[in-house]
Coordinates of C-alpha atoms and ligand atoms in Angstrom, one line a residue:
M1 CA 96.0 90.8 111.3
P2 CA 97.1 92.2 108.0
Q3 CA 96.5 89.8 105.1
T4 CA 98.0 89.8 101.7
L5 CA 96.2 88.9 98.5
S6 CA 98.7 87.9 95.8
V7 CA 97.7 87.2 92.2
I8 CA 100.5 85.5 90.3
K9 CA 99.9 84.4 86.7
A10 CA 101.5 82.9 83.7
G11 CA 100.8 81.4 80.3
I12 CA 102.4 78.0 80.4
G13 CA 100.8 76.3 77.5
G14 CA 97.7 76.9 75.3
W15 CA 94.9 74.6 74.2
V16 CA 94.4 74.9 71.2
G17 CA 97.1 77.3 70.0
H18 CA 96.8 80.3 72.4
T19 CA 93.1 80.2 72.7
A20 CA 92.3 78.6 76.1
M21 CA 93.5 76.7 79.1
H22 CA 93.6 72.9 79.1
P23 CA 91.5 71.4 81.9
E24 CA 94.4 69.3 83.2
I25 CA 96.5 72.4 83.7
L26 CA 93.8 74.1 85.7
A27 CA 93.2 70.9 87.7
H28 CA 97.0 70.8 88.5
A29 CA 96.9 74.4 89.6
R30 CA 93.9 73.8 91.8
E31 CA 95.4 70.8 93.4
A32 CA 98.7 72.7 94.0
V33 CA 96.9 75.7 95.7
A34 CA 94.8 73.2 97.8
R35 CA 98.1 71.7 99.0
G36 CA 99.5 75.1 99.8
V37 CA 96.4 75.7 102.1
A38 CA 96.6 72.2 103.6
Q39 CA 100.3 72.8 104.4
G40 CA 99.5 76.1 106.2
L41 CA 101.4 78.3 103.8
L42 CA 98.2 79.9 102.5
I43 CA 95.1 80.9 104.4
D44 CA 93.1 80.3 101.2
A45 CA 93.7 80.1 97.5
Q46 CA 92.1 79.5 94.2
A47 CA 93.2 79.0 90.6
H48 CA 91.4 80.5 87.6
A49 CA 91.9 80.7 83.9
C50 CA 91.6 83.6 81.5
G51 CA 92.3 82.5 78.0
D52 CA 95.6 80.5 77.9
D53 CA 96.8 81.9 81.3
V54 CA 96.6 80.5 84.8
F55 CA 96.0 83.0 87.6
L56 CA 96.8 81.9 91.2
L57 CA 94.9 83.8 93.8
L58 CA 96.7 83.4 97.1
S59 CA 95.5 84.7 100.4
H60 CA 98.2 84.6 103.1
A61 CA 99.8 86.3 106.1
H62 CA 103.3 86.7 104.7
G63 CA 103.2 90.1 103.1
T64 CA 104.2 91.2 99.6
D65 CA 107.3 90.0 97.9
N66 CA 107.6 86.9 100.1
E67 CA 110.1 84.4 98.9
V68 CA 108.3 81.3 100.1
V69 CA 104.9 82.4 98.5
H70 CA 106.6 83.4 95.3
R71 CA 108.6 80.1 95.1
F72 CA 105.3 78.3 95.7
A73 CA 103.9 80.0 92.6
W74 CA 107.0 79.5 90.5
D75 CA 107.1 75.8 91.4
T76 CA 103.4 75.4 90.6
F77 CA 104.0 77.0 87.1
V78 CA 107.1 74.9 86.5
A79 CA 105.3 71.7 87.3
G80 CA 102.3 72.9 85.2
A81 CA 104.6 73.5 82.2
E82 CA 105.9 70.0 82.5
I83 CA 102.3 68.7 82.3
A84 CA 101.7 71.0 79.3
R85 CA 104.8 69.5 77.5
G86 CA 103.4 66.1 78.2
L87 CA 100.1 67.0 76.6
G88 CA 101.9 68.7 73.7
L89 CA 100.2 72.0 74.5
Y90 CA 101.2 75.0 72.4
G91 CA 103.9 77.3 73.9
A92 CA 104.4 75.0 76.9
G93 CA 106.5 76.9 79.5
Q94 CA 106.3 80.1 77.3
D95 CA 106.3 82.7 80.1
L96 CA 108.9 81.1 82.3
I97 CA 111.8 83.1 81.0
A98 CA 114.1 82.7 84.1
D99 CA 116.2 79.5 84.2
A100 CA 115.8 79.2 87.9
F101 CA 113.8 80.9 90.7
P102 CA 115.8 84.0 91.7
G103 CA 114.1 84.6 95.1
N104 CA 111.2 86.6 93.8
V105 CA 108.9 86.2 90.8
R106 CA 109.9 89.7 89.5
G107 CA 111.9 89.3 86.3
T108 CA 110.9 85.6 85.9
G109 CA 108.2 86.2 83.3
L110 CA 105.4 85.7 85.8
G111 CA 102.9 88.5 86.2
C112 CA 102.2 89.6 89.8
A113 CA 100.0 92.0 91.7
E114 CA 99.9 91.9 95.5
L115 CA 97.9 93.9 98.0
T116 CA 98.1 93.9 101.8
L117 CA 95.1 94.9 103.7
E118 CA 93.5 95.0 107.2
E119 CA 90.2 93.3 106.4
R120 CA 87.2 95.5 107.0
Q121 CA 84.0 94.0 108.6
S122 CA 83.0 93.3 105.0
E123 CA 85.7 93.3 102.3
P124 CA 84.5 93.2 98.7
V125 CA 87.4 92.8 96.2
V126 CA 87.5 92.4 92.5
V127 CA 90.3 90.5 90.7
F128 CA 90.6 91.3 87.1
M129 CA 92.3 88.8 84.8
A130 CA 93.2 89.8 81.2
D131 CA 94.3 87.8 78.1
K132 CA 95.8 89.0 74.8
T133 CA 96.8 92.4 76.0
A134 CA 99.7 94.3 77.6
T135 CA 100.7 95.8 80.8
G136 CA 99.2 99.3 81.1
A137 CA 95.8 98.2 79.8
F138 CA 94.4 98.9 83.3
N139 CA 95.5 102.5 83.2
L140 CA 92.2 103.8 81.7
P141 CA 89.8 101.8 83.8
L142 CA 91.7 102.5 87.0
F143 CA 91.8 106.2 86.2
Q144 CA 88.1 106.3 85.5
A145 CA 87.2 104.3 88.6
F146 CA 89.4 106.4 91.0
A147 CA 89.6 109.8 89.4
D148 CA 86.7 110.4 86.9
P149 CA 83.5 111.8 88.5
F150 CA 81.6 111.0 85.3
N151 CA 82.3 107.4 86.0
T152 CA 82.4 107.3 89.8
S153 CA 79.7 109.5 91.4
G154 CA 81.3 108.7 94.8
L155 CA 84.1 111.2 94.0
V156 CA 81.5 113.9 94.2
L157 CA 79.0 112.4 96.7
S158 CA 81.1 110.4 99.2
E159 CA 83.2 112.2 101.8
A160 CA 86.1 109.6 101.8
L161 CA 86.3 109.4 98.0
H162 CA 86.1 113.2 97.7
Q163 CA 89.6 113.5 99.1
G164 CA 90.9 111.7 96.0
F165 CA 93.6 109.1 95.4
A166 CA 97.3 108.8 94.8
F167 CA 98.5 106.9 91.7
E168 CA 101.8 105.1 91.6
V169 CA 102.9 105.0 88.0
H170 CA 105.8 102.9 86.7
D171 CA 107.9 103.9 83.7
V172 CA 108.3 100.4 82.2
R173 CA 111.1 101.5 79.9
E174 CA 113.3 103.4 82.3
Q175 CA 112.4 101.3 85.4
R176 CA 111.4 104.2 87.6
R177 CA 108.3 105.3 89.5
I178 CA 106.4 108.4 90.4
M179 CA 103.4 109.2 92.7
L180 CA 100.7 111.6 91.4
T181 CA 97.6 112.7 93.3
T182 CA 94.1 113.3 92.0
P183 CA 92.2 115.5 91.5
E184 CA 95.0 118.1 91.6
E185 CA 97.4 116.4 89.3
A186 CA 94.9 114.5 87.1
Y187 CA 96.1 116.2 83.9
D188 CA 99.7 115.4 84.7
L189 CA 98.7 111.8 85.4
L190 CA 96.8 111.5 82.2
A191 CA 99.8 113.0 80.2
L192 CA 101.7 109.9 81.3
I193 CA 99.2 107.0 81.6
G194 CA 97.6 108.0 78.3
A195 CA 100.7 106.2 76.9
P196 CA 100.2 102.8 78.4
G197 CA 103.0 101.2 76.4
R198 CA 105.4 103.3 78.4
Y199 CA 103.7 104.2 81.7
A200 CA 101.6 101.8 83.7
V201 CA 99.6 102.4 86.9
R202 CA 101.0 100.1 89.5
A203 CA 98.9 101.1 92.6
V204 CA 96.2 103.4 93.7
V205 CA 96.2 104.6 97.3
S206 CA 93.3 106.3 99.3
R207 CA 94.3 109.8 100.4
A208 CA 91.6 109.6 103.1
T209 CA 93.0 106.5 104.8
G210 CA 96.4 105.8 103.2
E211 CA 95.1 102.3 102.3
V212 CA 96.1 100.7 99.1
A213 CA 92.9 100.5 97.0
A214 CA 94.2 98.8 93.9
V215 CA 97.3 97.2 92.4
A216 CA 98.0 96.0 88.9
S217 CA 100.8 93.9 87.4
T218 CA 103.4 95.9 85.4
D219 CA 105.7 93.1 84.4
R220 CA 106.7 93.5 80.7
L221 CA 107.5 90.1 79.3
S222 CA 109.2 91.4 76.1
R223 CA 111.4 93.9 77.9
L224 CA 112.5 91.2 80.4
A225 CA 113.2 88.7 77.7
G226 CA 114.6 91.3 75.2
R227 CA 112.4 89.7 72.5
Y228 CA 108.7 88.9 71.8
V229 CA 107.6 86.1 74.1
G230 CA 103.8 86.6 74.1
N231 CA 101.2 89.1 75.4
D232 CA 101.7 90.2 79.1
D233 CA 98.1 89.5 80.0
P234 CA 98.0 91.6 83.1
T235 CA 96.0 91.3 86.3
A236 CA 94.6 93.8 88.8
I237 CA 93.2 93.7 92.3
V238 CA 90.7 96.4 93.4
R239 CA 89.1 96.9 96.8
C240 CA 85.5 98.2 96.6
Q241 CA 82.8 100.0 98.6
G242 CA 83.0 102.3 101.6
N243 CA 86.2 104.4 101.3
F244 CA 86.7 103.0 97.8
P245 CA 84.6 103.1 94.6
S246 CA 81.7 100.7 94.6
V247 CA 81.8 97.4 92.7
G248 CA 79.6 99.0 90.0
E249 CA 81.8 102.0 89.7
V250 CA 84.9 99.8 89.4
L251 CA 83.2 97.8 86.6
E252 CA 81.6 100.7 84.8
P253 CA 84.7 101.6 82.7
F254 CA 84.3 98.2 81.0
A255 CA 80.9 99.1 79.7
T256 CA 82.7 100.6 76.7
A257 CA 85.1 98.3 74.8
R258 CA 88.4 100.2 74.9
I259 CA 91.2 99.9 72.4
V260 CA 94.3 98.1 73.9
A261 CA 97.5 96.7 72.6
G262 CA 97.8 93.0 72.1
S263 CA 95.8 90.5 70.1
M264 CA 97.6 88.7 67.2
R265 CA 101.4 88.5 67.9
G266 CA 101.0 91.2 70.5
S267 CA 101.2 93.6 67.6
H268 CA 97.8 95.0 67.2
A269 CA 95.3 97.6 68.5
A270 CA 92.2 95.7 69.4
P271 CA 89.0 96.2 71.5
W272 CA 89.1 94.9 75.0
M273 CA 86.0 92.7 75.6
P274 CA 84.6 92.2 79.1
V275 CA 83.5 88.5 79.3
S276 CA 82.5 85.8 81.7
A277 CA 85.2 83.3 82.7
A278 CA 83.6 80.7 80.3
Q279 CA 83.9 83.2 77.4
A280 CA 87.5 84.1 78.0
T281 CA 88.7 82.1 75.0
A282 CA 90.1 84.4 72.3
S283 CA 89.8 82.4 69.1
R284 CA 89.4 85.1 66.5
F285 CA 92.7 86.6 65.3
D286 CA 94.1 85.8 68.8
G287 CA 91.5 88.2 70.2
P288 CA 89.6 90.3 70.8
P289 CA 91.6 90.7 74.0
R290 CA 89.5 89.6 77.0
V291 CA 89.0 90.7 80.6
V292 CA 87.3 88.7 83.3
A293 CA 86.2 90.2 86.7
L294 CA 85.9 87.9 89.6
G295 CA 84.3 89.3 92.8
F296 CA 85.2 88.1 96.2
Q297 CA 83.7 88.8 99.6
L298 CA 86.9 88.2 101.7
H299 CA 86.2 86.9 105.1
E300 CA 88.9 86.1 107.7
G301 CA 91.3 85.7 104.9
R302 CA 89.1 83.3 103.0
L303 CA 88.1 84.1 99.4
G304 CA 84.7 82.4 99.4
V305 CA 82.9 81.7 96.2
A306 CA 83.9 83.8 93.2
R307 CA 81.3 85.9 91.5
D308 CA 81.7 86.1 87.7
L309 CA 80.9 89.8 87.4
F310 CA 80.9 90.3 83.7
D311 CA 78.5 87.3 83.3
D312 CA 75.8 90.0 83.1
P313 CA 73.6 91.1 80.1
A314 CA 74.5 94.7 81.1
F315 CA 77.9 94.1 79.4
D316 CA 76.3 92.6 76.2
A317 CA 76.5 96.1 74.5
A318 CA 80.2 96.3 75.3
R319 CA 80.7 92.8 73.8
A320 CA 78.8 93.8 70.7
E321 CA 80.7 97.0 70.4
A322 CA 84.0 95.1 70.7
N323 CA 83.0 92.8 67.9
R324 CA 82.1 95.7 65.6
I325 CA 85.4 97.5 66.4
A326 CA 87.3 94.2 65.7
D327 CA 85.6 93.9 62.3
Y328 CA 86.5 97.5 61.4
L329 CA 90.0 97.5 62.7
H330 CA 90.8 94.2 61.1
R331 CA 90.0 95.5 57.7
H332 CA 93.2 97.6 58.0
G333 CA 95.3 94.4 57.9
P334 CA 99.0 95.1 58.5
F335 CA 98.5 98.9 58.4
E336 CA 98.6 101.2 61.4
P337 CA 96.7 102.0 63.5
H338 CA 95.5 98.3 63.4
R339 CA 99.1 97.3 63.6
L340 CA 100.8 99.0 66.5
P341 CA 103.0 102.1 65.9
L342 CA 106.6 101.3 64.9
D343 CA 108.0 102.2 68.3
D344 CA 105.8 99.7 70.1
M345 CA 106.8 97.0 67.7
E346 CA 110.4 97.1 69.0
F347 CA 109.9 93.9 71.0
T348 CA 107.5 92.1 68.6
T349 CA 108.2 89.9 65.6
M350 CA 108.8 93.1 63.5
P351 CA 112.6 93.4 64.0
G352 CA 113.1 90.0 62.5
A353 CA 110.9 90.9 59.5
A354 CA 112.8 94.2 59.0
L355 CA 116.2 92.5 59.1
K356 CA 115.4 90.6 55.9
T357 CA 115.6 93.8 53.7
A358 CA 118.0 95.7 55.9
S359 CA 121.0 95.4 53.6
R360 CA 119.1 96.6 50.5
W361 CA 118.6 100.2 51.7
I362 CA 120.3 102.9 49.7
D363 CA 121.0 106.3 51.2
L364 CA 119.0 109.2 49.6
Ligands
F6R401 C1 99.4 85.6 72.3 C2 100.3 85.1 71.4 C3 99.9 84.9 70.0 C4 101.0 84.5 69.0 C5 100.5 84.0 67.7 C6 101.6 83.5 66.8 O1 100.1 85.7 73.5 O2 101.4 84.9 71.7 O3 99.2 86.0 69.4 O4 101.9 85.5 68.9 O5 99.5 83.0 67.8 O6 102.3 82.5 67.5 P1 103.4 81.5 66.9 O7 104.4 82.5 66.2 O8 104.0 80.8 68.0 O9 102.8 80.7 65.8
MG402 MG1 97.5 84.7 77.3

């Protein structure tokens, strides 16, 4: 029976400031998903935190874009925001930009990635959760895992991987999508996804089997709201092993701290630090942006115990590198390239700042 794994996430209140998740909010989310399982809506579910965001991991048999599953997530976040208000948490209800549930979480401010699969005899899956960064951050790691033989030796050595993958890319500005196949169209793909502020990888599909191998959230909070609300803090689900890259090949891109957009006021270039769930608490300059990787061995739709995959000294060097890069970039203060390029600032706090002097310009 096909099974769907939905990861639906939101920032509904930070403790303290935007640094972390209050234990009562996480407890509320965990109770809610346990109820969803007890009521038979979900096969299994877990709630996790990355920074100030709650990620609901929902395993069910209702397919993608299911109204009941999405409403369940929406209601859970709305109730969580109420608790956040009661606790006086910062930015309570921040990401809930829709007034009411419109039938699907798309456009509501929640981030969502969903993947339907026929469970293999053994089904290793990695769920990535990010904080203080934007949609498109997963472009580089997904490209490397699925299309770069210097990262993924399986592309050279494994028959199934050798046939390549198809990438679904979304243009987050024009709201359109395109499919590009690798290895043939790798350069065309890079021409687009090398600009993650505009183009975001939504899904990766195996050309050998037609199975969806990975999905990422592409919801752009600021574009939905028409103003700066907060960082998108995207999520991604990646199937591993066999016809897909191995767990180690999927994690390898994070052994280098990449520069992503996000951090303070969603307006800066900053190193993306792979961390354990316990270290996903961005307290320095609202950064460095974090990424947590939870590993699951799906079995009969059940998630089982999560493995905290970046809780590994093999990623210590990437963490140290991220701290060095953060030191260096931060010395540039409000100058580019520490501050994002002007075009990318359109939906940040910049337009308000520019308005103040707008009337004093004199034509040359
Ligand atoms: C992260 C985020 C923060 C805030 C920053 C300023 O999602 O939203 O970086 O932008 O802490 O917040 P305010 O303006 O609310 O004080
Ligand atoms: Mg966040």
